[in-house]
Every structure is written in structure tokens, then in C-alpha cells.
Coordinates of C-alpha atoms in Angstrom, one line a residue:
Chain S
X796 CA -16.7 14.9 9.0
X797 CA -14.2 17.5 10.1
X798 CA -10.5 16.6 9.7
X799 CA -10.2 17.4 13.4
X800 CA -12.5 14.5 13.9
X801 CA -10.8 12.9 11.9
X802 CA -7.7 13.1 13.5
X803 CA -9.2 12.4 16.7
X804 CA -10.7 9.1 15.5
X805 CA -6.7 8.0 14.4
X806 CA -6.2 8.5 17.9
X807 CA -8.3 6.5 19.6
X808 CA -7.6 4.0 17.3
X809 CA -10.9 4.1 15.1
X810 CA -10.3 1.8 12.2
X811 CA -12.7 3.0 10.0
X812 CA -11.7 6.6 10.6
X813 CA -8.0 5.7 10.1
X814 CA -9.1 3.9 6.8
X815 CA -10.3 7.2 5.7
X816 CA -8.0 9.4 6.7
X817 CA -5.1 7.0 4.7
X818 CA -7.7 7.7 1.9
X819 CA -7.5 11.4 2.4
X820 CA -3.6 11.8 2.8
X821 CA -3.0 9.1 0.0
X822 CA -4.9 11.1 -2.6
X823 CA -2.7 14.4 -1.6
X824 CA -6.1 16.3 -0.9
X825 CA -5.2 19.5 1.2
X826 CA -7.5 18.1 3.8
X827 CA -4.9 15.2 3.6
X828 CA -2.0 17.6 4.4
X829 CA -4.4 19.3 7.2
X830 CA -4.4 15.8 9.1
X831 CA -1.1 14.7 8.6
X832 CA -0.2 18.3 10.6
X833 CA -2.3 17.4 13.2
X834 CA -1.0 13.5 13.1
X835 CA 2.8 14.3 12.8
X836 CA 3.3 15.0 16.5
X837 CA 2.4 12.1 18.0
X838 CA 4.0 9.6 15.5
X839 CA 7.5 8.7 15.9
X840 CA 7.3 6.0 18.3
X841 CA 6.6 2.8 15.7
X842 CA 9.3 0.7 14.5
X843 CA 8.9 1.1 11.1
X844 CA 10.6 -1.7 8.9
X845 CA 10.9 -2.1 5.1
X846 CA 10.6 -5.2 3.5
X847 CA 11.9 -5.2 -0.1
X848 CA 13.1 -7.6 -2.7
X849 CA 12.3 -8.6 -6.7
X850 CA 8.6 -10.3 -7.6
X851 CA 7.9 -13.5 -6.5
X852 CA 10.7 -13.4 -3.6
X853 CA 7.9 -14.3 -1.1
X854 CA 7.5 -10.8 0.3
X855 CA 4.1 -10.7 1.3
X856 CA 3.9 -14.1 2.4
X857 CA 7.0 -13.2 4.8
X858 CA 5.5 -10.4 6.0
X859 CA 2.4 -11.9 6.8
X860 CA 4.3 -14.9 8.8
X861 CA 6.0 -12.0 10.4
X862 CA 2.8 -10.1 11.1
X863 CA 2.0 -13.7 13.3
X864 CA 5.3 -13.4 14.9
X865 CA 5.2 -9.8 16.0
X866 CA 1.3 -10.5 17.5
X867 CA 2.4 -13.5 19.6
X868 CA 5.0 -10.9 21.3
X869 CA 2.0 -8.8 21.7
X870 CA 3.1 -5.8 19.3
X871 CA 0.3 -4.0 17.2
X872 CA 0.9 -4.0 13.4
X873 CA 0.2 -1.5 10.5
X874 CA 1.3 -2.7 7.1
X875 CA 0.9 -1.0 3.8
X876 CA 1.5 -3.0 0.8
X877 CA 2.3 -1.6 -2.3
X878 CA 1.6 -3.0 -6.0
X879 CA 2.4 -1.5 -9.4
X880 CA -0.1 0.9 -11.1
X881 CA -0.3 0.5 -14.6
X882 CA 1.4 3.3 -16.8
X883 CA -1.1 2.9 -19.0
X884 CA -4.4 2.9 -17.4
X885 CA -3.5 3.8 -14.3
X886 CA -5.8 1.0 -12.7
X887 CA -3.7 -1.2 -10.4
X888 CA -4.8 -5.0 -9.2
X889 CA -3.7 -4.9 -5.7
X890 CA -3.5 -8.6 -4.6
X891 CA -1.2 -8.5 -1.1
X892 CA -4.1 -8.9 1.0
X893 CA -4.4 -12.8 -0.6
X894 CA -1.0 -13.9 1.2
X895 CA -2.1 -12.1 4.5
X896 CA -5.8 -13.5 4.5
X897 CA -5.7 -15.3 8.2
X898 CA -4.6 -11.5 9.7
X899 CA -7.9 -9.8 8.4
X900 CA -9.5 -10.8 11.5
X901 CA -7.4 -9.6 14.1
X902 CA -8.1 -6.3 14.9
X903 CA -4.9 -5.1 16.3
X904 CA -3.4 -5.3 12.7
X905 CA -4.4 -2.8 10.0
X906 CA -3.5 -3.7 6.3
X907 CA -3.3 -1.1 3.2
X908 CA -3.0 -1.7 -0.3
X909 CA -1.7 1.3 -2.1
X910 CA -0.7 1.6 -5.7
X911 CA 2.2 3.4 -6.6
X912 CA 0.2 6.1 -9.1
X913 CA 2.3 8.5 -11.0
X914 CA 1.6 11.4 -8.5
X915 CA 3.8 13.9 -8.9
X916 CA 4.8 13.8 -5.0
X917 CA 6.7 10.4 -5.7
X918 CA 6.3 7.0 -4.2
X919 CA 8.3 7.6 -1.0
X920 CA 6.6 10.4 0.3
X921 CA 3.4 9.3 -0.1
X922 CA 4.3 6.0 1.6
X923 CA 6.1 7.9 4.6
X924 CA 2.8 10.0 5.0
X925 CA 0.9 7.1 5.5
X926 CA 3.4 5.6 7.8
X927 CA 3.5 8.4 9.9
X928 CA -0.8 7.6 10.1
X929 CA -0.4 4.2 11.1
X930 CA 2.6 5.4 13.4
X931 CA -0.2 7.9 15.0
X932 CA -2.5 5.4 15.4
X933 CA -0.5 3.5 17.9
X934 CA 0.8 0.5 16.1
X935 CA 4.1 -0.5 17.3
X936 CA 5.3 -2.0 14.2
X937 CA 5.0 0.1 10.6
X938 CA 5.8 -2.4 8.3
X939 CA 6.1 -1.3 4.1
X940 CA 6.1 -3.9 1.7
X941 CA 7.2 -2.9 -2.1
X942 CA 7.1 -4.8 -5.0
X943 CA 10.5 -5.3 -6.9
X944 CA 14.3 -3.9 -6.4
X945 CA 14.6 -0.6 -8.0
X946 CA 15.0 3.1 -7.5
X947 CA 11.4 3.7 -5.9
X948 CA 12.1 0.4 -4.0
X949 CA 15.3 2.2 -2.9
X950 CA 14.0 5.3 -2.0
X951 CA 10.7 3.8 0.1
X952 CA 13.8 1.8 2.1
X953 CA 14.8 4.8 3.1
X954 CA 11.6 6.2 4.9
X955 CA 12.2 2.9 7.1
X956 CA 14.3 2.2 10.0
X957 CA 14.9 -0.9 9.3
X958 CA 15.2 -2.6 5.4
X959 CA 14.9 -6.3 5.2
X960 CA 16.2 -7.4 1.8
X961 CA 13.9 -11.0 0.5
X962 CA 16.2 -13.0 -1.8
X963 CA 15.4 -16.3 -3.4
X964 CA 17.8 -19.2 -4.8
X965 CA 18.5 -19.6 -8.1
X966 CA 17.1 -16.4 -9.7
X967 CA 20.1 -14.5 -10.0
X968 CA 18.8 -12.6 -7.0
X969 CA 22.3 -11.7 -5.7
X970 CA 23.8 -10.3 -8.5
X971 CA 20.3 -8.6 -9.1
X972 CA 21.3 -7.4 -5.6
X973 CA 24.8 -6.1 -6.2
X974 CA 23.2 -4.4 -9.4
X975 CA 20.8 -1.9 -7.9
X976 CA 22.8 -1.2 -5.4
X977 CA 20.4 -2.5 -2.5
X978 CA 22.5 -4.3 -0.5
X979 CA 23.6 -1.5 0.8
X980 CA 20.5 -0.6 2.3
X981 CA 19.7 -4.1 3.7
X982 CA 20.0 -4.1 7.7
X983 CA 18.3 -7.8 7.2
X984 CA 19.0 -10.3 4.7
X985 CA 16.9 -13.1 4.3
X986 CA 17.2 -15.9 2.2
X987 CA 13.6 -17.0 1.7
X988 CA 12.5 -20.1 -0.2
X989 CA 15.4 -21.8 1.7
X990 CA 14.9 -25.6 1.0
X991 CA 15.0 -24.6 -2.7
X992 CA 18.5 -25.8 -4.2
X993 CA 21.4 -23.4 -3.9
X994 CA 19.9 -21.6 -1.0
X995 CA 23.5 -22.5 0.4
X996 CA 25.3 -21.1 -1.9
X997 CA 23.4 -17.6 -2.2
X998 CA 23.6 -17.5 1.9
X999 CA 27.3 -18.3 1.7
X1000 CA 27.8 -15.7 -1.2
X1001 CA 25.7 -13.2 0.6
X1002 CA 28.3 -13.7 3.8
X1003 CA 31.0 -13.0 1.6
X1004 CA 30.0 -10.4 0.0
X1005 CA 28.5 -8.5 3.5
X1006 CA 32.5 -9.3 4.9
X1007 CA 33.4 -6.0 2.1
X1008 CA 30.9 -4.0 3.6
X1009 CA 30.1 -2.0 6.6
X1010 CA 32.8 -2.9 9.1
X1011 CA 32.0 -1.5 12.3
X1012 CA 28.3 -0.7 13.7
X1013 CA 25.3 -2.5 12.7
X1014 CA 26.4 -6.2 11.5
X1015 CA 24.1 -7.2 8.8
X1016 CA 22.8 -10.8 9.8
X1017 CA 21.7 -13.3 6.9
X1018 CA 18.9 -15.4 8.2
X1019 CA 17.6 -18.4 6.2
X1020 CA 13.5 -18.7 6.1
X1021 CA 10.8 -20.5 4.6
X1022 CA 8.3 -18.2 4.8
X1023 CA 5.0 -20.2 3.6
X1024 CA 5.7 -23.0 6.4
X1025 CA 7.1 -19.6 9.0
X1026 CA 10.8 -21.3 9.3
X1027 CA 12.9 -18.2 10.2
X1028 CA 10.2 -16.3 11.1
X1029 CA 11.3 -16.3 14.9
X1030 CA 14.6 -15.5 13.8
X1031 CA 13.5 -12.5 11.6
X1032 CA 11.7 -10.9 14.7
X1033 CA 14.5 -11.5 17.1
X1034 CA 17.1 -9.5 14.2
X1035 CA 14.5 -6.8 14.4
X1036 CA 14.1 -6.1 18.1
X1037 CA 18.2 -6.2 18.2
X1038 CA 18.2 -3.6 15.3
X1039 CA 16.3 -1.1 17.1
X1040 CA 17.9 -2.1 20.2
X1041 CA 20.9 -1.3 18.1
X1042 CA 19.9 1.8 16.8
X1043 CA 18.3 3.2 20.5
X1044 CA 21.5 2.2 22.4
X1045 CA 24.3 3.3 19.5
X1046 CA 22.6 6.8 18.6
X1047 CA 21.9 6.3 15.6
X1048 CA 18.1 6.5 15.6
X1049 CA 18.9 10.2 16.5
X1050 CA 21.1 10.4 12.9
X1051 CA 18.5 8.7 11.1
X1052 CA 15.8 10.3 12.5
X1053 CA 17.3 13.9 11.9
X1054 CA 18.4 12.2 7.7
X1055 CA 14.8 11.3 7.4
X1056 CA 13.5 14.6 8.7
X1057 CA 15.9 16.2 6.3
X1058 CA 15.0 14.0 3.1
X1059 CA 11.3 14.1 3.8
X1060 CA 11.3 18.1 4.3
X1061 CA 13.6 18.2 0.7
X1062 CA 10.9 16.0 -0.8
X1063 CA 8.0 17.9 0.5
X1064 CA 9.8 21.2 -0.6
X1065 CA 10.0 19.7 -3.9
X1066 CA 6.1 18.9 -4.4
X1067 CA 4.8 22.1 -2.6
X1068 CA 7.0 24.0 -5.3
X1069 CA 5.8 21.8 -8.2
X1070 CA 2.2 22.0 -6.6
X1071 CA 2.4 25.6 -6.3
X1072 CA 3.7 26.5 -9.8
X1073 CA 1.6 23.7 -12.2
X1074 CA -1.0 22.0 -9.7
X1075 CA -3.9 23.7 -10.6
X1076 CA -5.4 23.5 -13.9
X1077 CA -4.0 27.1 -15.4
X1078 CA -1.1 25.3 -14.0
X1079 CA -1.4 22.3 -15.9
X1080 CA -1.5 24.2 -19.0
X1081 CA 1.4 26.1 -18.4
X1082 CA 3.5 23.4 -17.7
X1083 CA 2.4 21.6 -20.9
X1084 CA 3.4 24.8 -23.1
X1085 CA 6.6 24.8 -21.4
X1086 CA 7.0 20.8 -21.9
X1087 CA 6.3 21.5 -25.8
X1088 CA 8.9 24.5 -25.9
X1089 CA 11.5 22.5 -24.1
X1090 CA 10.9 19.2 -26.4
X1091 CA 11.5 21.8 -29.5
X1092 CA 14.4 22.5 -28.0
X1093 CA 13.3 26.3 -28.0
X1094 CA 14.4 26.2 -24.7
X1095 CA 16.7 23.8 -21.9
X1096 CA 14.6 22.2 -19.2
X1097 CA 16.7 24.2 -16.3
X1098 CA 15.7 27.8 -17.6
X1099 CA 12.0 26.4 -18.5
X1100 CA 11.6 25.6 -14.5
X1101 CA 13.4 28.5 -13.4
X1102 CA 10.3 30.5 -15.1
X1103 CA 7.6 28.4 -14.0
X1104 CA 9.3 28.8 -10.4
X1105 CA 9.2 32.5 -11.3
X1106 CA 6.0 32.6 -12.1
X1107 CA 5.1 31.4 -8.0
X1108 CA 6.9 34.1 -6.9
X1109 CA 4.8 36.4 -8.5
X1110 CA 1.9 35.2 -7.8
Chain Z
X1484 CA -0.4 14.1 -16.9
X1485 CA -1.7 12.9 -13.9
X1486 CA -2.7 15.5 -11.4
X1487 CA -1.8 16.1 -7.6
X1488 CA -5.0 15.6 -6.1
X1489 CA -6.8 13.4 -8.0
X1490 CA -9.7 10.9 -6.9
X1491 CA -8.8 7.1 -7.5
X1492 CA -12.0 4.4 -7.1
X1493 CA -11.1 1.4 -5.1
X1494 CA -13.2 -1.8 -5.2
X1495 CA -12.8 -4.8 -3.6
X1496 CA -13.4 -8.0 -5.7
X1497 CA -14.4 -10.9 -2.8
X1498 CA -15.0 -14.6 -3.5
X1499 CA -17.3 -15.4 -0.1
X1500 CA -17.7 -18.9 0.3
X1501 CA -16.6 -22.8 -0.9
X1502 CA -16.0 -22.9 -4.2
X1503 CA -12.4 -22.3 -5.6
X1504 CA -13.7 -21.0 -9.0
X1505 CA -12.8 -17.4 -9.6
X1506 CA -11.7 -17.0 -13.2
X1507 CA -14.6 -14.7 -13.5
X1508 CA -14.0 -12.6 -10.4
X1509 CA -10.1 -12.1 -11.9
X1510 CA -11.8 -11.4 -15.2
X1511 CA -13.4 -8.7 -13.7
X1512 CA -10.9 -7.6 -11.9
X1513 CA -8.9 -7.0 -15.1
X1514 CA -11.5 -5.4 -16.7
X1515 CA -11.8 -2.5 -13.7
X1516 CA -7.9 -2.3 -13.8
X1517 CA -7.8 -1.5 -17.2
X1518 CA -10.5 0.9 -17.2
X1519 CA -8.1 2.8 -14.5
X1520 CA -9.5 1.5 -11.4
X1521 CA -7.4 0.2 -8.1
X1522 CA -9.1 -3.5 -7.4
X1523 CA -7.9 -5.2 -4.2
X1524 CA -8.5 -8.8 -5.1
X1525 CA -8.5 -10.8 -1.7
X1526 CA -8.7 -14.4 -3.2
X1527 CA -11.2 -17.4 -2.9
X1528 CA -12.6 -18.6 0.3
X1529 CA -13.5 -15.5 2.2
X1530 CA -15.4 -15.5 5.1
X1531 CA -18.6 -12.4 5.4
X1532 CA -16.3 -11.2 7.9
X1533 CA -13.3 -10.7 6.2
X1534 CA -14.8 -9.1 3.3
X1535 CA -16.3 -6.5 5.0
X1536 CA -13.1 -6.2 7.3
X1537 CA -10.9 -5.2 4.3
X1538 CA -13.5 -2.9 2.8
X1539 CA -13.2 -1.2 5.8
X1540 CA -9.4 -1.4 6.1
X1541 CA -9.2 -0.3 2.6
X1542 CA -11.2 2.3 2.2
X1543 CA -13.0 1.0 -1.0
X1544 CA -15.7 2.8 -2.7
X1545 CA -17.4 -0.2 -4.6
X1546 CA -17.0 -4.0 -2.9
X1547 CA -18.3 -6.6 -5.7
X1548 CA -18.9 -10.1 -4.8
X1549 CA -18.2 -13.0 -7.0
X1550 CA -20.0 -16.6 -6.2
X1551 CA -21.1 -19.6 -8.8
X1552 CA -21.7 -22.0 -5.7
X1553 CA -25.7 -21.3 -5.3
X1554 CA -24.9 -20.3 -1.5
X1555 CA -25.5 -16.5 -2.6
X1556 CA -29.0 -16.3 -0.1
X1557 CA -26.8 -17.8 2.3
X1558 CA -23.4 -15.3 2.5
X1559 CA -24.7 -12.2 0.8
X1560 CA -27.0 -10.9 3.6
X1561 CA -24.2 -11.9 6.0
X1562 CA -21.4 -9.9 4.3
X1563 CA -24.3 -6.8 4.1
X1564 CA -24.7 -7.5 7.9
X1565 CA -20.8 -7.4 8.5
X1566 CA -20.1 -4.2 6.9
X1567 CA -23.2 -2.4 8.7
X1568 CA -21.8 -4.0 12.1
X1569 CA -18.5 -1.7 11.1
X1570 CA -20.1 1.2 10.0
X1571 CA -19.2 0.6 6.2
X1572 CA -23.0 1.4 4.7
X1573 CA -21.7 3.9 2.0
X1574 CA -20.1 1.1 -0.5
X1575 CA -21.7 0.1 -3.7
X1576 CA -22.6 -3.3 -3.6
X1577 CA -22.7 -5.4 -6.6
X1578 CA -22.7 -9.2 -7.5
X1579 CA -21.9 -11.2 -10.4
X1580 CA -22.2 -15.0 -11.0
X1581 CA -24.4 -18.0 -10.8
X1582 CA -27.6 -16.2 -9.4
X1583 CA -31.3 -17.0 -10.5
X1584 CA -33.5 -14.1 -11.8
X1585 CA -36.0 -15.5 -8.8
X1586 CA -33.4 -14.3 -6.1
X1587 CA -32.9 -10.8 -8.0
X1588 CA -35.2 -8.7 -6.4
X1589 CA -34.2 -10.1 -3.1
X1590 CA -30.5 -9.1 -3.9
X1591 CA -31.8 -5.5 -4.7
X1592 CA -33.8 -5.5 -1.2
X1593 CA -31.0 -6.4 0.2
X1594 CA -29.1 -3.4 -1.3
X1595 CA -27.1 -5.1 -4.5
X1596 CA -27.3 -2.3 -6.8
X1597 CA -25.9 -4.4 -9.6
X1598 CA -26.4 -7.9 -10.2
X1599 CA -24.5 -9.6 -13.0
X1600 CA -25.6 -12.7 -14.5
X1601 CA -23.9 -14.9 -16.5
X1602 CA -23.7 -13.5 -20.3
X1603 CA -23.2 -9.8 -18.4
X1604 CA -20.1 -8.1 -19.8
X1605 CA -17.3 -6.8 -18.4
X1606 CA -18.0 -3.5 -20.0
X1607 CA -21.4 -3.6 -18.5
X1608 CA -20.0 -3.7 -15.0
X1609 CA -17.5 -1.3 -16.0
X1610 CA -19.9 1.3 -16.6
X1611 CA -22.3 0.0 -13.8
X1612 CA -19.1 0.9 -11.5
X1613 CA -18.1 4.7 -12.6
X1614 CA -21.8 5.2 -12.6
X1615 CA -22.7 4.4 -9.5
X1616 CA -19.4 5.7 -7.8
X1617 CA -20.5 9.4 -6.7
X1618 CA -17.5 12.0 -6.8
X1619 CA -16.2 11.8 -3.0
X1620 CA -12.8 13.6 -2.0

């Protein structure tokens, strides 16, 4: 199969062509990059929502009441769901799709497990490659569930227009929350788990806290939700569809459009140099006899890469 | 150090059917996650349809099938007949559980490369896994 018909098959909205051409970018195969050229152009019009918060916050089972939600309105959904590889196998049990079971049969919603490898192109990139897939593919809502609240978490928020923060009672969720520094990226907070005890005081704390932040533009609603019984769920879509009313009517889609164009280009940048210069396997070994000289502290890490990047040049 | 492009196998661990049971099936799933593998595990009480529906969604290379209810005849042929009606005839099948050496050969008719009885290891279907999984980009 060519990757033009490939590409063609996205279009027309071929799922089991657009389960192998997420395959194909997702692995970083240079017939993956080839697609996503041809793909690029005709995403951009998805809504494409983040939904982030620690383990066992409820995430997928939110998203999947969501999923419901979003269907009754009549919007097509792409989801990609991402678990933990292990560091030391690299195998990964991808188990999203167990929360999201009743959606397997609708055809207008297309679900991805991916595992977040240790590829050198980071996380976030991949994830925003396979969002701009679904995005080609038509569906109107790109939705990326992560697992946990860190860095990658943080980063993967970004490639979204819209980040909705899960938080539970009674974990220590919302100083977890001040900690990593992701409330700041939350343009939804929802209190999930809601009848569990001191859900009132984590939504009134949240308030508080929100009153700091942000004062003008986008106004950060906290929404209650039980998520297993789809309490809130209504709600959640409605904050959505005024987000990206929001962000179409304000002009900021424009500036966050041309800040993800800019982060995404930086990041690509990034891996075509570190592609280019150790990729292949004479690559491989250079890079390990310059990870040796650095660790002997023969030489700093900043002149060891400024010779590897060399070494491109003069190729 | 793990390379740019390099080749992951996905499987798809399905319970199809009644029974609630799948220590084995998580057993197994372990197993192929520590020998470096992605497993999607979908949970009990899939229908033929929606295993072959996330083997297609997910791209998997290998879809095993877990059942100790005796209804094997019964689901297996339909699950085979649900990923044919979407065009998925490249996975390797394979099954593990309570299945009787009579129904075997009709498993392997039926395109079961692998059939795991009980007292089969999880190293055996390990190895029965990379094996049969033929380098694919």
C-alpha cells in the first residue's frame, strides 16, 4: 500500500486505513513523516481537548461518558489514550479501552491506545502527530487522555486547545495540583468522584485558588461530576463548546494556533537534528562513545553535541 | 538506547463471552508486557464484534483470546468472521484456556495458530508470539 493511498483512505474516513497510518506515524517511520505531509493540510478543523489529571482520577471513565455526550450532539470523536511504557521492558499494558467498552461499536468514534515509549521525539510530538490524523480524518472532537500530572502530562496539554484538569476528593489532589504547576494549564476543572466526602471542600478550594489567577479572558469554570453514573457530563460538554466559542470569537485560537505551530516546528527541529546526527546505527555508536566520554568527564555535554551536530553538517 | 524508528508488537488480549474469569488472560498479559510487548487488555465480557473492532482500531499485530466458559465453538468462529467482515485477516490468532484437544484441530481450521491449554506457560506463548509476528514496518 502506497502512502498516497494511504493518505487517501484517512480521507474518506477508512478506519482500517487510518488504524494503519496511526501505526505508521506512531513508530516515526519516514513513511510516517511522508503521510503526515500529506495529512497536515487538511487538519486543523477538530476541537482538540486534553484531559489530564493523577491515576485513578476517573479519566478514562470521564472521557468515555463524554464520548456519549459529544455523540448525542452529533459530533464525531477520535480519542487517543495514553498509558505508561515500562522503563524496563518497554512493553506497556494498555487498559483505557476497558472504561470505554460500550463506544467500540459506534463507528463514528475511533479509539487509540498508545504507550508513551522512550522515543527520542518525546511524548508530545508523537501525540500531536496522531492528532493531527484523527483531525484529518474528519472527527470533530480530538480528545488526548494521559495518565498522571507531570511534565509529559504538561507538555501533551499543550498540543490541545482545550486542557480539562480531573481531580478527586480526598487525595491531596489539589495541592498535587498547585505542585506541578498544572493548574495553570487547566481551562476545565472538574471535580470528579463528587459524592465522595470533601468534594466540597476541594471545589471551594479550587474557586479560591482560580480567584489568584487569570483575571480577564477565559474564566476557568469548576464543574462537579460523577463520571461512572455521567453526572456533569452535560455540563462538561456545554464548558467545551463555550471554550472554543471563546477562543473563535476572542482571537485567541489565532495566538494559540500560531504558539503551537511554533512549539511543534521547535520540537520537530529538535528530533530531525537528533535523527540526523545519531538515528542510524553508525549513529547510534557515535552517540554512545560520546555519552562515555562525557560521563568520564573527558568532555561537558554542550561541546559533545556541538560535535555530533558538526558531524551533520559535514555530512 | 531505544531507537527512532523502531517496530513495537501490539496484541490484543479479549475475554469474548459470559464468564467473568480472566486472571489467566491478565496473566498473560503481564507476561507479553514484560517481554517488551504493548498489550491492549479490553476486559471481560466482549462481544465477537467488539474484539475485532478494536483490533482494527488498534492496529494490533497478534489478537489472543482468552475463554474457560466451554462456549469457545460458539464465539471463536464469530470473532474470525468479524475481523474478515473488516478486512483485519493479517492478525495472528491465538487462544488459550479451557479448550478440549477434540476441538484443536477445528481451532487450527479455523485459523488459531496457537492454542494454549491449561498447563501451557507463559513463556510458551511468549515465544509462540515473537515467532509468529513477521517483521512489518
Amino acid at each position: 500500500m502506497t502512502v498516497d493511498e494511504l493518505a487517501e483512505g484517512v480521507l474518506r474516513g477508512d478506519r482500517r486505513l487510518l488504524a494503519r497510518a496511526m501505526t505508521l506515524v506512531e513508530n516515526r517511520t519516514p513513511r510516517g513523516r511522508h503521510l503526515l505531509r500529506l495529512l497536515y493540510p487538511h487538519s486543523g478543523r477538530a476541537h482538540t481537548v486534553g484531559v489530564t489529571g493523577s491515576a485513578g482520577s476517573g479519566k478514562s471513565t470521564l472521557t468515555g461518558a463524554l464520548t456519549h455526550e459529544l455523540r448525542r450532539r452529533g459530533k464525531t470523536v477520535g480519542i487517543i489514550a495514553v498509558d505508561p511504557t515500562s522503563p524496563f521492558t518497554s512493553g506497556a499494558i494498555l487498559g483505557d479501552r476497558i472504561r470505554m467498552q460500550d463506544l467500540t461499536g459506534d463507528h463514528d468514534v475511533f479509539m487509540r491506545s498508545v504507550a508513551t515509549r522512550g522515543s527520542l521525539g518525546g511524548l508530545s510530538e508523537a501525540v500531536a502527530d496522531l492528532m493531527c490524523v484523527l483531525d484529518a480524518a474528519g472527527k470533530d472532537v480530538v480528545i488526548v487522555e494521559t495518565v498522571g500530572a507531570g511534565q509529559d502530562e504538561v507538555e501533551v496539554a499543550r498540543t490541545a486547545q482545550t486542557t480539562v484538569l480531573v481531580l478527586t476528593p480526598g487525595t491531596g489532589d489539589d495541592i498535587q495540583a498547585m505542585k506541578a504547576g498544572i493548574m495553570e494549564i487547566a481551562d476545565i476543572l472538574v471535580v470528579n468522584k463528587a459524592d465522595l466526602p470533601g468534594a466540597d471542600t476541594l471545589l471551594g478550594h479550587l474557586r479560591a485558588l482560580l480567584m489568584l489567577n487569570r483575571a480577564e479572558g477565559w474564566q476557568v469554570p469548576v464543574q462537579r461530576a460523577i463520571a461512572s453514573r455521567e453526572e456533569g457530563v452535560v455540563e462538561l460538554a456545554d464548558a467545551i463548546e463555550q471554550r472554543r466559542r471563546f477562543l473563535e470569537t476572542s482571537g485567541a485560537l489565532e495566538t494559540a494556533r500560531r504558539e503551537r505551530a511554533r512549539h511543534q516546528l521547535l520540537a520537530a527541529m529538535r528530533s530531525a537534528l537528533i535523527r540526523r546526527a545519531v538515528g542510524e546505527s553508525e549513529g547510534v555508536s557515535r552517540l554512545e562513545e560520546a555519552v562515555e566520554r562525557v560521563a568520564s568527564r573527558e568532555i561537558d555535554p554542550h561541546t559533545a553535541a556541538e560535535e555530533l551536530i558538526e558531524q551533520v553538517r559535514e555530512r | 538506547m531505544t531507537t527512532t524508528e523502531q517496530r513495537q508488537i501490539r496484541v490484543l488480549i479479549a475475554k469474548p463471552g459470559l464468564d467473568g474469569h480472566d486472571r489467566g488472560a491478565k496473566v498473560v498479559a503481564r507476561a507479553l508486557r514484560d517481554s517488551g510487548m504493548e498489550v491492549i487488555y479490553t476486559g471481560i465480557r466482549q462481544t465477537p464484534e467488539m474484539i475485532a473492532e478494536a483490533a482494527l482500531q488498534e492496529d494490533v499485530d497478534v489478537v489472543g483470546l482468552s475463554i474457560l466458559s466451554g462456549a469457545h465453538m460458539e464465539l471463536f468462529p464469530r470473532v474470525v468472521e468479524a475481523l474478515k467482515a473488516r478486512g483485519v485477516s493479517d492478525v495472528v490468532l491465538f487462544a488459550g484456556g479451557i479448550i478440549p484437544e477434540e476441538d484443536v484441530a477445528a481451532l487450527r481450521a479455523l485459523g488459531f495458530r496457537g492454542i494454549f491449554r491449561p498447563g501451557a506457560s507463559t513463556q510458551e506463548i511468549v515465544e509462540f508470539v515473537r515467532a509468529s509476528v513477521e517483521p512489518r514496518e
